[in-house]
XYZ file of C-alpha atoms in Angstrom:
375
model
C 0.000 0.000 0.000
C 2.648 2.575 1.266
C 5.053 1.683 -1.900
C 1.697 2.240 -4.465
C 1.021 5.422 -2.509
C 5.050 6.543 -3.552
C 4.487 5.144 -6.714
C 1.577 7.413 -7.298
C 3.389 10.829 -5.626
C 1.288 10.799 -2.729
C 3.996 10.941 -0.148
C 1.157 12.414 2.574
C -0.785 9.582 1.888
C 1.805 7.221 2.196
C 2.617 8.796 5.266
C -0.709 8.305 6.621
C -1.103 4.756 5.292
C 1.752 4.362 7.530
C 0.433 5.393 10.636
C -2.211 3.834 10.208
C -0.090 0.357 9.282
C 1.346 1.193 13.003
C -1.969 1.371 14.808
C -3.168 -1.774 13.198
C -0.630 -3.424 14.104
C -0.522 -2.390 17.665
C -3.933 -3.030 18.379
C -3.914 -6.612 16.519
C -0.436 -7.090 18.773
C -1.813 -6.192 22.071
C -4.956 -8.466 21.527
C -2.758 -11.787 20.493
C -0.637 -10.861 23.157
C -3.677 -10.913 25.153
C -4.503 -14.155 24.423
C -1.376 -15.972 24.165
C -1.307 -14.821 28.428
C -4.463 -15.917 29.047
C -4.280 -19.084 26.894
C -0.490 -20.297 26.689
C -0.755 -23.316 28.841
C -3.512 -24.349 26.469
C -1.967 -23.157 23.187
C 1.081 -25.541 24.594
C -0.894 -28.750 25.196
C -2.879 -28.529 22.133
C 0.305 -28.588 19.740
C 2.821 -30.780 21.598
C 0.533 -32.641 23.875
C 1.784 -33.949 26.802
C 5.887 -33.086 27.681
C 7.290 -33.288 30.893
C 6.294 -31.206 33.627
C 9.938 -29.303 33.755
C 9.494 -29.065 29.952
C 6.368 -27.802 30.284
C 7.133 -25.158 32.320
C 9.891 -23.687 30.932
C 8.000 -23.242 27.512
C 4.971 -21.524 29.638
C 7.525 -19.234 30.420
C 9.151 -18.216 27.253
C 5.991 -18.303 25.770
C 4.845 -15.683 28.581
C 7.321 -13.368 28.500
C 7.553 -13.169 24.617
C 4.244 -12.563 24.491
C 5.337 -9.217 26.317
C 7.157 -8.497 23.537
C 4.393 -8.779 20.644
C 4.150 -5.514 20.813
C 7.354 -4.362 19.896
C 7.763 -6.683 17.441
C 5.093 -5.178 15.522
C 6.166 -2.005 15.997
C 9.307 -2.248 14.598
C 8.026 -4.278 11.637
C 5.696 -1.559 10.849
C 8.570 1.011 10.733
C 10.809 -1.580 8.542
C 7.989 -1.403 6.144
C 7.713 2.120 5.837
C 11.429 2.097 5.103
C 11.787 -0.988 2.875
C 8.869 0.773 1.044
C 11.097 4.024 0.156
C 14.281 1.550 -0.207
C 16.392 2.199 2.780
C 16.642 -1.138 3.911
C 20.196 -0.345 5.002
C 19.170 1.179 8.427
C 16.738 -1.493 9.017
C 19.727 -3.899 8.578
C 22.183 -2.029 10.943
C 19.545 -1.605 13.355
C 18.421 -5.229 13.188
C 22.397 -6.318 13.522
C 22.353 -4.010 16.922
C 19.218 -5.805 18.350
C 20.764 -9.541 17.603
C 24.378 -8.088 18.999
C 22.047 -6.711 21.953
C 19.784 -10.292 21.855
C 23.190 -12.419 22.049
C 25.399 -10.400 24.436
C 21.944 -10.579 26.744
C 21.434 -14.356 26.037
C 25.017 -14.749 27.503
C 24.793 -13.321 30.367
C 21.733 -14.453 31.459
C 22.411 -18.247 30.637
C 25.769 -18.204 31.732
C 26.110 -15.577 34.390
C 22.812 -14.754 35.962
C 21.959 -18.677 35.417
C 18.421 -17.937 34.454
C 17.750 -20.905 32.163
C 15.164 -19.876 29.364
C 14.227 -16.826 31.051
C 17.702 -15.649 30.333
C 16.956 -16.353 26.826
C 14.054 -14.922 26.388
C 13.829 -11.432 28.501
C 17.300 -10.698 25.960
C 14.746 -11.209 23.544
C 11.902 -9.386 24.883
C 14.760 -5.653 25.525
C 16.310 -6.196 21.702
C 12.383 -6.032 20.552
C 11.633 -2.896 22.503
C 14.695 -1.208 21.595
C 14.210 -1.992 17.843
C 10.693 -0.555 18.371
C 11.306 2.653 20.095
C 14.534 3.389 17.044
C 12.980 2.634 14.190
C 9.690 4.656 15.800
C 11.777 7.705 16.480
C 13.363 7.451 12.998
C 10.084 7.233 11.462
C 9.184 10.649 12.605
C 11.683 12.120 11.162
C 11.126 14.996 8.487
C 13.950 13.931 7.007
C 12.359 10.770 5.018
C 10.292 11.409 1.780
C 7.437 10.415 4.344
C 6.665 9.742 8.420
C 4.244 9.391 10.974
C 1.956 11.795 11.681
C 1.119 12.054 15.603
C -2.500 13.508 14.364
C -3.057 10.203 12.474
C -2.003 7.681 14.951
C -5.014 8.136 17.066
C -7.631 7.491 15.085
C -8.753 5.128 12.255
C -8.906 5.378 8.209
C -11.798 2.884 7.463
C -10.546 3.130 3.765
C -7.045 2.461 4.839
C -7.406 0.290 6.778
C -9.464 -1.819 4.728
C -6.963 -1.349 2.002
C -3.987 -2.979 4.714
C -5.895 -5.620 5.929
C -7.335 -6.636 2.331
C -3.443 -7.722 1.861
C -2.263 -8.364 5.382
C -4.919 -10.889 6.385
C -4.321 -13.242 3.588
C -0.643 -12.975 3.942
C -1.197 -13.401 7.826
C -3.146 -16.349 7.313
C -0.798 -17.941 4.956
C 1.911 -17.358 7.369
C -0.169 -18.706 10.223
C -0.603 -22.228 8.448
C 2.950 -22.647 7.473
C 4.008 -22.065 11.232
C 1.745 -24.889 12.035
C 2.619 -27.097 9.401
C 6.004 -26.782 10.385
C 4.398 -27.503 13.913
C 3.559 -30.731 12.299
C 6.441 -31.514 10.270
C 8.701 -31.348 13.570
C 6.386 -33.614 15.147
C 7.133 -36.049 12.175
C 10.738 -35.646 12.156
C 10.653 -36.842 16.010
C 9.426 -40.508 14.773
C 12.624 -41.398 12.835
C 15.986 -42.314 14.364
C 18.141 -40.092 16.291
C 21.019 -39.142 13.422
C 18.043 -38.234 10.995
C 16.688 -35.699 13.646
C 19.968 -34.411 14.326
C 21.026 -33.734 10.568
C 17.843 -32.438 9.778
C 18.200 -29.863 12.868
C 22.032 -29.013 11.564
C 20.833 -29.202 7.919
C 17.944 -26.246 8.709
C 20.769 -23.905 10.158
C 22.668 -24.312 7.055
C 19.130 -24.248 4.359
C 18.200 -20.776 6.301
C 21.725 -19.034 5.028
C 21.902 -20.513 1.689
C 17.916 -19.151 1.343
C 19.169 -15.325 2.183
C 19.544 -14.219 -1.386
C 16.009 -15.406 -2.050
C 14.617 -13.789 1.357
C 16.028 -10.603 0.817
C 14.813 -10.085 -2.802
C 11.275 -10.353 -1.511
C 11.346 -6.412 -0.304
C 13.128 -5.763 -3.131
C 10.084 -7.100 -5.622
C 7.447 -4.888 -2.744
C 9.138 -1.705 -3.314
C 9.687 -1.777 -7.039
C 6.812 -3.420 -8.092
C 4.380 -1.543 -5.754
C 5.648 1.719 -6.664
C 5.560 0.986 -10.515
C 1.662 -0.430 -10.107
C 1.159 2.995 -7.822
C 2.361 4.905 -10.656
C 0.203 3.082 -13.692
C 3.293 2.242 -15.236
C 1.914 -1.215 -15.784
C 4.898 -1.772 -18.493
C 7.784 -0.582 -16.174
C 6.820 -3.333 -13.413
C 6.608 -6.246 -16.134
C 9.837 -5.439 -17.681
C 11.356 -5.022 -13.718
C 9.076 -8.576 -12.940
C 11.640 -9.852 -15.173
C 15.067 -8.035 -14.608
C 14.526 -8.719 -11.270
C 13.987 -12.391 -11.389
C 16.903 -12.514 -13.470
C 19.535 -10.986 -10.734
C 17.761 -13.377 -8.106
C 18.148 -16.551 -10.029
C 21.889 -15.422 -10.675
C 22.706 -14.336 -7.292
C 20.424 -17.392 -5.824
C 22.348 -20.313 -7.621
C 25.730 -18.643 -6.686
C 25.318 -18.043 -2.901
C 23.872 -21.742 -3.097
C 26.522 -23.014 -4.375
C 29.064 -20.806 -1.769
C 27.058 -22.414 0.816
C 27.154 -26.085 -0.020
C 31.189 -26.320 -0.903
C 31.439 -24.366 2.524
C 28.970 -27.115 4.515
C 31.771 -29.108 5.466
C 33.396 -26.214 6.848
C 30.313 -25.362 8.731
C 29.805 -29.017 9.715
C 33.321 -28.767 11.487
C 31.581 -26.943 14.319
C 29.126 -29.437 15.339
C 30.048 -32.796 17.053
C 28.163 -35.201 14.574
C 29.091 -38.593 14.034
C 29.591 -39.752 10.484
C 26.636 -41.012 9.320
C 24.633 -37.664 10.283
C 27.346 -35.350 8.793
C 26.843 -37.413 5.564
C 23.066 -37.254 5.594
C 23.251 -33.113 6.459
C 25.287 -32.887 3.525
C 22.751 -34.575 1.133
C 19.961 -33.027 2.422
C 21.998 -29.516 2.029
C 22.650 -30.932 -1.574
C 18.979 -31.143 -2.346
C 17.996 -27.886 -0.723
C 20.434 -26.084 -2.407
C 19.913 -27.036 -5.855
C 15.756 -25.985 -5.412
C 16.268 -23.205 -3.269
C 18.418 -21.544 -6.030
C 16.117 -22.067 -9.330
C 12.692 -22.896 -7.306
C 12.758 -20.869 -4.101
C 13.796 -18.043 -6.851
C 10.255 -18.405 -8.439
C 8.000 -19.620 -5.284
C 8.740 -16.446 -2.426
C 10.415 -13.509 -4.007
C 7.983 -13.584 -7.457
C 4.589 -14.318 -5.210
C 6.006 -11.177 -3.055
C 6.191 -9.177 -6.507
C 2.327 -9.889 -7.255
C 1.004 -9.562 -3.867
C 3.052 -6.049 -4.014
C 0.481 -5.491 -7.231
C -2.374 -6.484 -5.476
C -2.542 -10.271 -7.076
C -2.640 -11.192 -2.967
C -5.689 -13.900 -3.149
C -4.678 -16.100 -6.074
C -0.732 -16.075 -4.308
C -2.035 -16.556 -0.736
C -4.800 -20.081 -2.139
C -1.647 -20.976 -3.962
C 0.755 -21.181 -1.073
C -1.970 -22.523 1.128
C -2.611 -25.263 -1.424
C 1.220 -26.384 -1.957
C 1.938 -25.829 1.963
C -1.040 -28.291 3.163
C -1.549 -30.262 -0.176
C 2.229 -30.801 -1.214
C 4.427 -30.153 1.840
C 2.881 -31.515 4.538
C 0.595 -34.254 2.650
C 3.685 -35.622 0.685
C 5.941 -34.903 3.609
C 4.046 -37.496 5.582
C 3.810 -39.840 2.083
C 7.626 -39.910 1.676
C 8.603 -39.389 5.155
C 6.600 -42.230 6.915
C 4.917 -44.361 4.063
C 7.906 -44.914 1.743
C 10.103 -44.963 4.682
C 12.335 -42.237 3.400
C 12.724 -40.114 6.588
C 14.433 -36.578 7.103
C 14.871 -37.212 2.933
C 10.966 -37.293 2.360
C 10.606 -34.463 4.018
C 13.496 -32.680 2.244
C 11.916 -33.077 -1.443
C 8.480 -32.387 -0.377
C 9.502 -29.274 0.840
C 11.363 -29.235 -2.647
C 7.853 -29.892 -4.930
C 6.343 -27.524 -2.608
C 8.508 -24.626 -4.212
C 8.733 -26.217 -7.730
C 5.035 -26.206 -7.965
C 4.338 -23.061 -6.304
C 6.920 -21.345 -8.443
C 6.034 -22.772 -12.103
C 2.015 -21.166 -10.908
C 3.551 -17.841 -10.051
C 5.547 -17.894 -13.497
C 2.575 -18.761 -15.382
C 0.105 -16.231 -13.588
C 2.929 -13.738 -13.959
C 3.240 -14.324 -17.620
C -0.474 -14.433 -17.712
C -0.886 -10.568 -17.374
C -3.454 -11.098 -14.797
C -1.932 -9.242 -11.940
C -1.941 -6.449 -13.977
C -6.029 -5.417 -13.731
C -5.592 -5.462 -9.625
C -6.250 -1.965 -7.868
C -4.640 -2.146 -4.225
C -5.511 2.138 -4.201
């Protein structure tokens, strides 16, 4: 919305979409925050079931206190938006490096000095949040940026705004809902094979979330451009940047994949894995690396491209259809019928993107997206 509204010149506008992205997410925060204190307990018991009492307990707590933090979180990922949306992603990265240095230093001393357990871990967590929030608030007031907050606006609700936000950020919040609890489900599945599978599939994730950054960072890249060029009407300037930016994600993709898979046995070197699990982390490395480069390309960073053109229902029934349908059905088909394991799991998560991706290329060559009116 904010990116459309820069697209279009309508830096007030964009400014007060902004505010108003803030107080929607505040108020949405506080309420799941809410409920998450009122409910954790429950909310633990219905996805893991019974766990030992210590267990138990120590969740309940970093569930509680993180739910302090809700928040904050949103906060600050209001104010990232309104700077990804005018491309200075630079201070959100500096200030997000600050918050982890904060989050780590923090998780050290209360785990290994204060002897906290997980509440050392997670009140770190809860401070980095709220000091992210309250920077990238203060910066977002500034009159230095092509647009800010408004205090005047924050107070009070836009019903055409708002419905404009929520029209995208409910689907996307949905979709992002499911795929935390299929991966809920998936981890469930993983704890029924053998104890090397589970531990090369826990080393292997580490390693799959770097060699994804390329992809994962592209994604604001596609908002920004995209949205602005759809704010703007020029229809013809977003498909030829649909395609130039694919074109530097594929190429960047399949080399940092690549970096990242000669360098795995380097990384392995840190962990104390017995043979058999440091060969199985390297296959299943293998495998995400070669569809995380050319699929993962298509499947995230293209889908965030025509969501950021207002194509968001036909991207969020396709994700929700190759997250339940492929993922987790064939996840539990390859993993547990075919007796494949960690491996199963590994390629449906593989189809997942290969079919998701070859959809998003055809709807994007389609010209659909382009009759879609976000403001």
């Amino acid at each position: 919305v904010i990116s459309q509204y820069i697209g279009r010149q309508e830096r007030i506008r964009a400014g007060e979409a902004a505010t108003q992205l803030l107080t929607a997410s505040v108020l949405f925060s506080i309420i799941i925050s809410i409920v998450v204190l009122f409910t954790n307990v429950s909310l633990m018991r219905l996805m893991f079931g019974r766990v030992e009492d210590d267990v138990m307990d120590d969740c309940v707590t970093y569930l509680r206190i993180s739910a302090y933090s809700y928040p904050a979180l949103a906060i600050y990922n209001a104010g990232a938006a309104l700077y990804r949306s005018f491309g200075r992603t630079s201070t959100t990265m500096y200030l997000s490096i600050t918050a982890n240095v904060i989050n780590v230093i923090g998780n050290c001393m209360g785990v290994f000095i204060l002897h906290a357990g997980v509440a050392g871990v997670a009140w770190p967590s809860l401070i980095s949040r709220v000091f992210s929030a309250a920077v990238i608030t203060i910066l977002c007031f500034s009159g230095k940026n092509p647009m800010r907050y408004r205090k005047a606006w924050l107070f009070r609700l836009d019903g055409g705004l708002q419905k404009r936000i929520l029209r995208i950020a409910v689907p996307s919040g949905v979709e992002s809902g499911i795929f935390q609890l299929v991966k809920v489900a998936l981890s469930s599945v993983v704890t029924l094979f053998g104890t090397y599978q589970i531990a090369a599939n826990g080393v292997a994730q580490s390693i799959w979330s770097m060699a994804s950054l390329v992809s994962v960072a592209m994604g604001p890249a596609f908002i920004t451009v995209i949205g602005q060029c759809m704010g703007g009407g020029a229809i013809g300037q977003a498909e030829l940047y649909f395609k130039r930016l694919m074109k530097i994600t594929l190429v960047f993709a399949i080399i940092w994949n690549a970096l990242i898979f000669v360098a795995t046995p380097v990384l392995l070197s840190f962990y104390a894995l017995a043979e058999e699990t440091k060969r199985l982390t390297i296959l299943l490395v293998l495998i995400h690396n070669i569809f995380s480069a050319i699929a993962f390309s298509f499947a995230d960073p293209l889908g965030k491209g025509l969501r950021a053109a207002g194509d968001v229902r036909f991207t969020t029934a396709v994700s929700l259809f190759t997250t339940i349908g492929v993922r987790l059905i064939f996840s539990v088909f390859f993993g547990i019928t075919l007796n494949m394991g960690v491996m199963g799991i590994a390629w449906a998560m593989c189809l997942d993107w290969s079919i998701r991706g070859i959809i998003f290329i055809l709807r994007q060559k389609s010209g659909k997206w382009k009759a879609f009116q976000v403001i």
